[in-house]
CSV table of C-alpha atoms in Angstrom, one decimal:
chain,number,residue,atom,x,y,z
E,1,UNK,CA,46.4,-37.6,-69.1
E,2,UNK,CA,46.1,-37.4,-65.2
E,3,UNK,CA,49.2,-35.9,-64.9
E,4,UNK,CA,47.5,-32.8,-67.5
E,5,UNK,CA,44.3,-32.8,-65.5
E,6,UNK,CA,46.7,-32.3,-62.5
E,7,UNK,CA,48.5,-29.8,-64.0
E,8,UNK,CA,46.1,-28.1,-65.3
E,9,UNK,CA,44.0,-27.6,-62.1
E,10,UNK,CA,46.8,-26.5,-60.2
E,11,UNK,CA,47.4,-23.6,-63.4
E,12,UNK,CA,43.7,-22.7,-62.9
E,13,UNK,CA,44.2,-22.4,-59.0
E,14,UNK,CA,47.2,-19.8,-59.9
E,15,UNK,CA,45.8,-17.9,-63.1
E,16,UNK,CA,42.7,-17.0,-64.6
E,17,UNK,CA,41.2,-17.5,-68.3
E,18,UNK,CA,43.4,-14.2,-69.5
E,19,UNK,CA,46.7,-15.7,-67.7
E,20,UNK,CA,46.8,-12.8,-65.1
E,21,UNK,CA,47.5,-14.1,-61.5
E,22,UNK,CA,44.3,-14.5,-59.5
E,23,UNK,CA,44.0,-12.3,-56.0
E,24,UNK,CA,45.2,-14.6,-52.8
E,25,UNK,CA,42.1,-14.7,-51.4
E,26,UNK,CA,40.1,-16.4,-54.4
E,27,UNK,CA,43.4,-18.9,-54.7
E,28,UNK,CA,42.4,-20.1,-51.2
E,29,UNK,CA,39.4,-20.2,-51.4
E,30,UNK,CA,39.0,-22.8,-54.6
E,31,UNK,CA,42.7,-24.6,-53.2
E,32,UNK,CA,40.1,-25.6,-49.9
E,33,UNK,CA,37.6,-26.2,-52.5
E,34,UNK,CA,39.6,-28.7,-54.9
E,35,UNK,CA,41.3,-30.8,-51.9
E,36,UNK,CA,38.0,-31.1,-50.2
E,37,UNK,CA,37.4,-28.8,-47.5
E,38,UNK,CA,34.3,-26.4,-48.5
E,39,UNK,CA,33.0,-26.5,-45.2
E,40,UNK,CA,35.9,-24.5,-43.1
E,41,UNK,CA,36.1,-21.7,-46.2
E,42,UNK,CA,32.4,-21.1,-45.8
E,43,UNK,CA,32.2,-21.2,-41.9
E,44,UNK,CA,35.3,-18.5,-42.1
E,45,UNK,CA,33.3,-16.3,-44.5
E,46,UNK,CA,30.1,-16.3,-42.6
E,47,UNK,CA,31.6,-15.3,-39.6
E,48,UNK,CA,33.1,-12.4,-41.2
E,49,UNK,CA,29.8,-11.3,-42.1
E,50,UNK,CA,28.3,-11.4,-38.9
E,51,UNK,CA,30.7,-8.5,-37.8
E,52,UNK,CA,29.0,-6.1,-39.8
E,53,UNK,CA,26.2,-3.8,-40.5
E,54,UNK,CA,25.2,-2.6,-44.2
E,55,UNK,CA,24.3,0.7,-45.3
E,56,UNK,CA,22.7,0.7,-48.6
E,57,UNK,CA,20.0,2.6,-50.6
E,58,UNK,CA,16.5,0.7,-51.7
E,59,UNK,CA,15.9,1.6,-55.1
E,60,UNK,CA,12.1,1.3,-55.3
E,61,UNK,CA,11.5,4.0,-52.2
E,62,UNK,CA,15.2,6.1,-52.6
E,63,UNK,CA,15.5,5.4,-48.7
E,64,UNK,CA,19.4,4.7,-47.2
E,65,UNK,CA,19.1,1.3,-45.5
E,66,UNK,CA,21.0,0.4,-42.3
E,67,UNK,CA,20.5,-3.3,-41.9
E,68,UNK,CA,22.4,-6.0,-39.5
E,69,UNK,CA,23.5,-8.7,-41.4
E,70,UNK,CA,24.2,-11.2,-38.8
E,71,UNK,CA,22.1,-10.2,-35.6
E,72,UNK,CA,25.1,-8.6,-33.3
E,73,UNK,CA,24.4,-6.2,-30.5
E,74,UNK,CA,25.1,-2.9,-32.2
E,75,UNK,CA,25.9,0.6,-30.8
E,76,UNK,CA,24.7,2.9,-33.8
E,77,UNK,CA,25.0,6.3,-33.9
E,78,UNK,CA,23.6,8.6,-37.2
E,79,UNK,CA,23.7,12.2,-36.9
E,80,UNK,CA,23.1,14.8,-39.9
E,81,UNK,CA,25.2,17.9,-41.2
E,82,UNK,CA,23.6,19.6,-43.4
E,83,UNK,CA,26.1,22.1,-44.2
E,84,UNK,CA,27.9,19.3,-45.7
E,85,UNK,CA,25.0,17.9,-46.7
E,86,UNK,CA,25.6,14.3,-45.9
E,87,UNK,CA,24.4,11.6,-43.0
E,88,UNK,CA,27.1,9.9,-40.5
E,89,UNK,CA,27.0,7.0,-39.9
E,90,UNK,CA,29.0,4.8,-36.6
E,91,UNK,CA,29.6,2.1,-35.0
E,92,UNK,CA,32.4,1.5,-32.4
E,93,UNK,CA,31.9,-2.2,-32.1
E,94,UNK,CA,31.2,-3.5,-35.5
E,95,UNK,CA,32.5,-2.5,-39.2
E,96,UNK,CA,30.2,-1.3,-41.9
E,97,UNK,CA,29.8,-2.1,-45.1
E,98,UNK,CA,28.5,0.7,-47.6
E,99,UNK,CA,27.3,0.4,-50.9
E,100,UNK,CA,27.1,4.2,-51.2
E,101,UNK,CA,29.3,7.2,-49.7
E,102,UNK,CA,32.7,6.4,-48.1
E,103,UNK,CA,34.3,4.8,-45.3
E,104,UNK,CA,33.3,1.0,-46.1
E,105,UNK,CA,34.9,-1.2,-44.1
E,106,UNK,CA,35.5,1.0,-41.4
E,107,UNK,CA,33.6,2.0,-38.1
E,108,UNK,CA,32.2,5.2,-39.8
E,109,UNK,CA,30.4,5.5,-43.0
E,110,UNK,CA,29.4,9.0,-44.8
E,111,UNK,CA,26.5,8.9,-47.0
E,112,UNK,CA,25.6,12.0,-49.2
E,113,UNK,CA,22.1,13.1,-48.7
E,114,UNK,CA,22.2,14.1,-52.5
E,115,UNK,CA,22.2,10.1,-53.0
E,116,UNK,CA,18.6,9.4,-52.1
E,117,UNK,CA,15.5,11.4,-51.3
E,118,UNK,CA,13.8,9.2,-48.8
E,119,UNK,CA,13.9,8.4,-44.9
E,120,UNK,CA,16.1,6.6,-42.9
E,121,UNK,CA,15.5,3.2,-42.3
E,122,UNK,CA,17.6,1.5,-39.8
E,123,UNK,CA,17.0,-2.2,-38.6
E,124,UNK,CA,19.2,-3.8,-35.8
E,125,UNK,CA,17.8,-7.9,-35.8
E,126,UNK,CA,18.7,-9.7,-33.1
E,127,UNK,CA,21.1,-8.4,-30.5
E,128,UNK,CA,20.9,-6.3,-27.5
E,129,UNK,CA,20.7,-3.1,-30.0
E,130,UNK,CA,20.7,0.8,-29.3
E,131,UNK,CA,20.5,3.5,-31.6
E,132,UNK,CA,21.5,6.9,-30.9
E,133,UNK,CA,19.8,9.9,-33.1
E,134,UNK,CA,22.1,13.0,-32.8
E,135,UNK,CA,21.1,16.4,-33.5
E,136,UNK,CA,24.3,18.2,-32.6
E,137,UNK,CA,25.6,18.5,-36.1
E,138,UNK,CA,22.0,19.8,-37.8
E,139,UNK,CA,18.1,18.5,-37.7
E,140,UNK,CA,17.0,15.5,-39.5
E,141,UNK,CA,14.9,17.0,-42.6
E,142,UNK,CA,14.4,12.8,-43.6
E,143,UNK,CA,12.2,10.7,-41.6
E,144,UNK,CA,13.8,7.7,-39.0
E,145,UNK,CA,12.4,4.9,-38.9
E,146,UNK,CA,13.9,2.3,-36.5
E,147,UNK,CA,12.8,-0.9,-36.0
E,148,UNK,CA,14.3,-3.3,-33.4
E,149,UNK,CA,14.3,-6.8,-33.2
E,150,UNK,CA,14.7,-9.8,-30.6
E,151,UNK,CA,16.6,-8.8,-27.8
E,152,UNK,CA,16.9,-5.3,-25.6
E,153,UNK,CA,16.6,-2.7,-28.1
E,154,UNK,CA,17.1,1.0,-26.9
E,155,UNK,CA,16.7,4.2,-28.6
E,156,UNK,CA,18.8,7.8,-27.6
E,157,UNK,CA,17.8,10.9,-29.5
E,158,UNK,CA,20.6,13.9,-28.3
E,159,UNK,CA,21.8,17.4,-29.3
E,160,UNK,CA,22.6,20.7,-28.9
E,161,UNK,CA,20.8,23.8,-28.7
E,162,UNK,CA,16.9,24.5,-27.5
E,163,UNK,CA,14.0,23.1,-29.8
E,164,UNK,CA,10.8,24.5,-29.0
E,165,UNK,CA,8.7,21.3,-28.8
E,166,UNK,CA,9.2,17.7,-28.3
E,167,UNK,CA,6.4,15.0,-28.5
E,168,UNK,CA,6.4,11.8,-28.0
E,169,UNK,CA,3.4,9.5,-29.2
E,170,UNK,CA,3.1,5.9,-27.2
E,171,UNK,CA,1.3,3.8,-30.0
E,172,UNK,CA,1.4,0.7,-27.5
E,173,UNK,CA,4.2,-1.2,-25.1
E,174,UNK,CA,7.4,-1.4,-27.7
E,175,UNK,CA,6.0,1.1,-30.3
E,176,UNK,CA,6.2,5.4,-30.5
E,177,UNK,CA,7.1,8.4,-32.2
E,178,UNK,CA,8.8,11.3,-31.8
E,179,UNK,CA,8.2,14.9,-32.9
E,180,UNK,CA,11.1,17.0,-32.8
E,181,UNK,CA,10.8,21.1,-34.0
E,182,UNK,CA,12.0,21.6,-37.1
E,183,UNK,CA,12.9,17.9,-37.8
E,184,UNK,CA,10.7,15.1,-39.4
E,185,UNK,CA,9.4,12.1,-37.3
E,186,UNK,CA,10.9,9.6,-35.6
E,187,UNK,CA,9.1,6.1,-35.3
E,188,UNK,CA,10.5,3.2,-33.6
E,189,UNK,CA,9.3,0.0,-32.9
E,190,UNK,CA,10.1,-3.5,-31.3
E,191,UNK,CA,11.6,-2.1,-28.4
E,192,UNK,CA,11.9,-2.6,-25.1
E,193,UNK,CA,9.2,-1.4,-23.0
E,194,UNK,CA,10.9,-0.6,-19.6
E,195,UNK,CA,13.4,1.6,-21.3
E,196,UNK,CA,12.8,2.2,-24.5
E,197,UNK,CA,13.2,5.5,-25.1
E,198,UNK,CA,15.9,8.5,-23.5
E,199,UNK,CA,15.3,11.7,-25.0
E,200,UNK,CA,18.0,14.1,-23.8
E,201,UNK,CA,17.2,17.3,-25.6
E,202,UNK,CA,16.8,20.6,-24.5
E,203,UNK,CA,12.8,21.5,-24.9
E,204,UNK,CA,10.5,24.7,-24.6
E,205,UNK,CA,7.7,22.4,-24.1
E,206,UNK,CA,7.2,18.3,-24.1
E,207,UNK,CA,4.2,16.8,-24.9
E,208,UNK,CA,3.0,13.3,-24.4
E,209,UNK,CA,0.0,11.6,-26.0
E,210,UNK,CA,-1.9,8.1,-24.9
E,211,UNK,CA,-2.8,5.7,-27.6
E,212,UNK,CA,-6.2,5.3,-27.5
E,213,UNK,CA,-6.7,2.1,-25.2
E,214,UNK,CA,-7.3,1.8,-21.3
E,215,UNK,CA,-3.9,2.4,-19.7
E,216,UNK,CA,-2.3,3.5,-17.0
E,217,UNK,CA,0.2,6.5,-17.3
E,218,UNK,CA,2.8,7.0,-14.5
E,219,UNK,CA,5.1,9.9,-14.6
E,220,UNK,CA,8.5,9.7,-12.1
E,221,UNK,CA,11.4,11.6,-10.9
E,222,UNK,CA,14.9,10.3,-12.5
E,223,UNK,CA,18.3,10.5,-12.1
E,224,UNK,CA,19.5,14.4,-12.3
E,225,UNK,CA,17.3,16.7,-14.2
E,226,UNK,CA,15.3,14.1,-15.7
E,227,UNK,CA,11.7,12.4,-15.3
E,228,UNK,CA,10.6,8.9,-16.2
E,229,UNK,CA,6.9,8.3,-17.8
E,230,UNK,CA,5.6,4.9,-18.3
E,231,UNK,CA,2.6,3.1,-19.3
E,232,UNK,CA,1.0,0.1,-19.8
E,233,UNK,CA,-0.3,0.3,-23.1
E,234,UNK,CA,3.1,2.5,-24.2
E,235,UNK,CA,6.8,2.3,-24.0
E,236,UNK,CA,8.8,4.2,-21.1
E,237,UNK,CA,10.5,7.3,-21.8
E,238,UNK,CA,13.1,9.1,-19.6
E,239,UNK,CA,13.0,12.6,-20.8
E,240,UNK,CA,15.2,16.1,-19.2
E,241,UNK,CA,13.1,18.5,-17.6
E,242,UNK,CA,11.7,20.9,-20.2
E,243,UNK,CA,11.7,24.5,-19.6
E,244,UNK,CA,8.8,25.9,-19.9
E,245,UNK,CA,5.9,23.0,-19.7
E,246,UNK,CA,5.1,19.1,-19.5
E,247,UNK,CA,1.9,18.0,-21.0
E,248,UNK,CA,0.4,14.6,-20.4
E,249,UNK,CA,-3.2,13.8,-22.8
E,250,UNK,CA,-4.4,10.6,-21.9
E,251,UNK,CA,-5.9,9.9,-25.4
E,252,UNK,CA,-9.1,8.2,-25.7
E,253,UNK,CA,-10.4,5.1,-23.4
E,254,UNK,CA,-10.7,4.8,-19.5
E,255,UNK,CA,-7.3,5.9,-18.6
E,256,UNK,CA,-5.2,6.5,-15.4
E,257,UNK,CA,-2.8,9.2,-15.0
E,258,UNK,CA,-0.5,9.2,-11.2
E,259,UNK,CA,2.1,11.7,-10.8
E,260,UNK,CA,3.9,9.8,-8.6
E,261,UNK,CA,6.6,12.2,-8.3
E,262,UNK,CA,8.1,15.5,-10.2
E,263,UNK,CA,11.7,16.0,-10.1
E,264,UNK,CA,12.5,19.0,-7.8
E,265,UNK,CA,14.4,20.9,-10.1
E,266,UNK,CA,11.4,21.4,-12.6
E,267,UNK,CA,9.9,24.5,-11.9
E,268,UNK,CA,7.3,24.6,-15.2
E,269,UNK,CA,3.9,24.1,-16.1
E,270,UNK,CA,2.1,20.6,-15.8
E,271,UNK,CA,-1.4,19.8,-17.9
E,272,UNK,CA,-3.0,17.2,-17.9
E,273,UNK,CA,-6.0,16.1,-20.1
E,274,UNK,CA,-8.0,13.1,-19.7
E,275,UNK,CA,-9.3,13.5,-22.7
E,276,UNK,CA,-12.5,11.6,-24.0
E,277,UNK,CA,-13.9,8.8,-21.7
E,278,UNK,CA,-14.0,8.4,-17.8
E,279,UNK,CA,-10.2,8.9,-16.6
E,280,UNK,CA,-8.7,9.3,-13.3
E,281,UNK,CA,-5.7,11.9,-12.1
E,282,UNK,CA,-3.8,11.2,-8.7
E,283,UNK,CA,-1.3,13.8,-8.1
E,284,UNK,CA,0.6,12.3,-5.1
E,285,UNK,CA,3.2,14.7,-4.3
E,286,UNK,CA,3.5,17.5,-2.8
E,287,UNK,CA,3.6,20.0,-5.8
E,288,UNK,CA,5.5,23.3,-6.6
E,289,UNK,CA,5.4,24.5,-9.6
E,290,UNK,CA,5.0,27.2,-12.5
E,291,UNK,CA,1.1,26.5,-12.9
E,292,UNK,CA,-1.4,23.2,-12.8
E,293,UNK,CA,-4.0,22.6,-15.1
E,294,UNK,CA,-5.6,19.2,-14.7
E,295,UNK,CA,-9.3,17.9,-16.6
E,296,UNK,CA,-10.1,14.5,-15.4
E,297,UNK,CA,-13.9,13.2,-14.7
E,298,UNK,CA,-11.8,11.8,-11.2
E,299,UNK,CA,-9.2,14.1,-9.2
E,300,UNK,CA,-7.3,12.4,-6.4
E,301,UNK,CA,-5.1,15.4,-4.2
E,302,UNK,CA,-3.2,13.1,-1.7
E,303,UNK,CA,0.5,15.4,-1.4
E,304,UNK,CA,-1.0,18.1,1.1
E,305,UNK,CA,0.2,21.2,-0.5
E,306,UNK,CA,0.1,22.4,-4.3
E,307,UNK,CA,2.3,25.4,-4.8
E,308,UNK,CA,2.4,27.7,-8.0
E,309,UNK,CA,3.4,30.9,-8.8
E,310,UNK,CA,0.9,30.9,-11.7
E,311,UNK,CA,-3.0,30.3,-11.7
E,312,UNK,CA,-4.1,26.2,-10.7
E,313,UNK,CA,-7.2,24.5,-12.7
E,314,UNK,CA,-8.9,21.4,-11.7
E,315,UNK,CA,-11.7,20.2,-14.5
E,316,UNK,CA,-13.7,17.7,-12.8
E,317,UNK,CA,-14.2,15.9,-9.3
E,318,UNK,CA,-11.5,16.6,-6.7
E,319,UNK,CA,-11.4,14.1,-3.8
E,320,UNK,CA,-8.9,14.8,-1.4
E,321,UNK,CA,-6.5,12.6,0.2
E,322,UNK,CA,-5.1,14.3,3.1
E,323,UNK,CA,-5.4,17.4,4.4
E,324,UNK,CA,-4.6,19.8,1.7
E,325,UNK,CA,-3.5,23.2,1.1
E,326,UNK,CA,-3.3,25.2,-2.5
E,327,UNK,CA,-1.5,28.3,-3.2
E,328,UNK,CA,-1.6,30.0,-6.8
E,329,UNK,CA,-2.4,32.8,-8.2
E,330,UNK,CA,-5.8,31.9,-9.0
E,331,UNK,CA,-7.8,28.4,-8.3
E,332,UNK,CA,-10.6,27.4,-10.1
E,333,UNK,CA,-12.7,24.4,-9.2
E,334,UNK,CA,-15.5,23.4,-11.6
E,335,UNK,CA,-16.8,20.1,-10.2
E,336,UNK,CA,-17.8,19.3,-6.7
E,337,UNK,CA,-15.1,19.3,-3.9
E,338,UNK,CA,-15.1,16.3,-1.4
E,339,UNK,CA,-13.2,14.1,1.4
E,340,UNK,CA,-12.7,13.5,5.2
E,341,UNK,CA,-9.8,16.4,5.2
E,342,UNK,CA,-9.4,20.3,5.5
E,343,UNK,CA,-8.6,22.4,2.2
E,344,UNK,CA,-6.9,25.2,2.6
E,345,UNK,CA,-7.1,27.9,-0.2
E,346,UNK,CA,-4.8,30.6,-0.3
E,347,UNK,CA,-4.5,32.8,-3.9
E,348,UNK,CA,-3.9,36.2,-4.9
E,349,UNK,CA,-6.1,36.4,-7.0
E,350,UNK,CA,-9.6,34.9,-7.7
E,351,UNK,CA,-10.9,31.7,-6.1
E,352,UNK,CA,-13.9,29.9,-8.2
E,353,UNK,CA,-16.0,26.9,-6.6
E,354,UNK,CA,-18.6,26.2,-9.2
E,355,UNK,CA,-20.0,22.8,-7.7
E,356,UNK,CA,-20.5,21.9,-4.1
C-alpha cells in the first residue's frame, strides 16, 4: 500500500486527471511541495512579481489601470496615437503584465482605446517613481490621473508641436493639475514637492493658479530656456519659456509672489494677479520684457530698470527699492508711489499717476 501511495504521487506529480503531461513549471512547483520545501517555491514566485507593473481595465468605471505590484522604482512612459487608436504603454526597467491589448510580458504594452471608455489611472507605490506623459504621437482625449506613492515621485509631460495654453493648478505641496489645449486634465498627486512637476511643451501662453491658502509663490530662472516656480502651499514646476505670456494668479488668501529671476531668453508678457485678499508682489530683477501687468495691494520694484516694448501696469502700492527706471510704451500707476529713491519714467506713449 505505501509502495501505491508512492507511486501514485509521483504519477500525479507527472500527469494530470485526463493523463496529459502537466507543464514543467506546475511539476516543480508541487515536487517542492510534496518533499517539503513550500517556502523557497513561494519566495521565487514573489520575487518574480515584484519585477512588474500591471496594466488592466476596472470594470465598474471602464478606466485602464497601471498599477505597481511590488513597489519598484519605475520609469513609465504612456503616450497616445490616435490614428491607431490605441494607448502605449513602457517601461525600460521593469516587464508589464497586461490583461488587455498586447505585448504582456514585455517592456511595452499596447492597449486599444476601443477597450474602455474611461481615464487613465496610473499608480506607482513605493519606489523612486517618474512618469512621463508624451504628446508626440497625438493629445490625450482620456483623463490622467497619477498618483504616487512613498518615495521621490516625478512627473514629465512632453511633445511636439505648439499648444496654445498650458495651466497648471497647485492644489497644495505634492498635489496639481494640468491643463493642456485640446487634451483633458492631468492630476497628480503624492509627489515630490521640490520637483514634482517638468513640463516641456511648447506653449502660446502658461498660466499658473494658487490654491487658495497663504503661500508664498517664487518664480526662477532654470537651466536653458526654462523657469522654475515654487511654492509653499504647491508643488514646483520647471516649465520652457512660453511664447507669448506667463501668468501667475495668486488665488485667494494673503499670498506672496517674488520674481526672483526671469530667464533671459524670455522675451513675453508677465501678469500677475494677487487676486482676493492682501498680497504682496516683489519683482527683484532687472526686467525686459514684452509687457508687465502686475495687481497687488503691495508692489516692491527693487531691480532698477523695467524694460518693455509693450505698455507696463502696476494695480496697487508701488514702493521702490532702489533707484528705479521704467521704460514702456505706456505706464500706468493707480495707487500711490513711494520710497527713498528716484523713478525715472520714460514711455512713448501716455504716463498715468492716479495716487500720490
Amino acid at each position: 500500500m505505501l509502495r501505491f501511495d508512492w507511486l501514485n504521487s509521483l504519477r500525479s506529480l507527472m500527469f494530470n486527471s485526463t493523463g496529459k503531461k502537466k507543464p514543467f513549471g506546475k511539476r516543480r512547483v508541487e515536487r517542492a511541495a510534496l518533499i517539503g520545501r513550500p517556502l523557497v517555491v513561494s519566495q521565487f514566485v514573489e520575487a518574480l512579481e515584484w519585477r512588474e507593473l500591471l496594466a488592466t481595465i476596472d470594470v465598474v468605471s471602464n478606466v485602464l489601470e497601471i498599477k505597481d505590484l511590488g513597489g519598484n522604482s519605475d520609469a513609465l512612459t504612456i503616450s497616445c496615437d490616435t490614428v491607431n487608436g490605441w494607448i502605449l504603454i513602457s517601461d525600460p526597467s521593469n516587464p508589464l503584465l497586461a490583461s488587455v491589448g498586447s505585448g504582456s510580458g514585455s517592456n511595452s504594452v499596447t492597449v486599444p482605446l476601443s477597450a474602455f471608455s474611461g481615464g487613465i489611472s496610473v499608480q506607482t507605490a513605493d519606489g523612486n517613481d517618474s512618469l512621463t506623459i508624451n504628446l508626440s504621437a497625438g493629445n490625450f482625449g482620456r483623463s490622467i490621473t497619477y498618483q504616487g506613492g512613498v518615495g521621490t515621485d516625478v512627473l514629465t509631460v512632453t511633445g511636439v508641436g505648439t499648444f496654445a495654453t498650458v495651466t497648471h493648478g497647485l492644489t497644495n505641496a505634492t498635489d496639481g493639475t494640468i491643463d493642456v489645449t485640446a487634451n483633458s486634465q492631468i492630476s497628480y498627486s503624492g509627489l515630490d514637492s521640490s520637483a514634482a512637476v517638468t513640463d516641456n511643451l511648447s506653449a502660446t501662453a502658461r498660466v499658473f493658479t494658487g490654491n487658495a491658502v497663504a503661500e508664498t509663490i517664487t518664480v526662477t530662472d532654470a537651466t536653458n530656456a526654462n523657469m522654475t516656480i515654487a511654492s509653499t502651499s504647491g508643488a514646483a514646476v520647471t516649465f520652457a519659456n512660453p511664447l507669448s505670456s506667463l501668468t501667475i494668479n495668486a488665488g485667494a488668501a494673503n499670498d506672496t509672489v517674488t520674481i526672483t529671476s526671469l530667464d533671459t531668453a524670455y522675451a513675453g508678457s508677465l501678469t500677475i494677479n494677487g487676486d482676493g485678499d492682501t498680497d504682496i508682489v516683489t519683482l527683484t530683477p532687472a526686467i525686459s520684457i514684452d509687457s508687465l501687468s502686475v495687481d497687488s495691494e503691495t508692489i516692491n520694484v527693487n531691480g532698477g530698470t523695467i524694460t518693455t516694448s509693450g505698455a507696463q501696469s502696476y494695480t496697487g502700492s508701488v514702493h521702490l527699492g532702489a533707484a528705479t527706471t521704467i521704460a514702456g510704451s505706456a505706464v500706468s500707476f493707480t495707487g500711490t508711489v513711494d520710497g527713498g529713491y528716484a523713478l525715472v519714467v520714460n514711455a512713448s506713449g501716455a504716463t498715468l499717476f492716479s495716487a500720490a
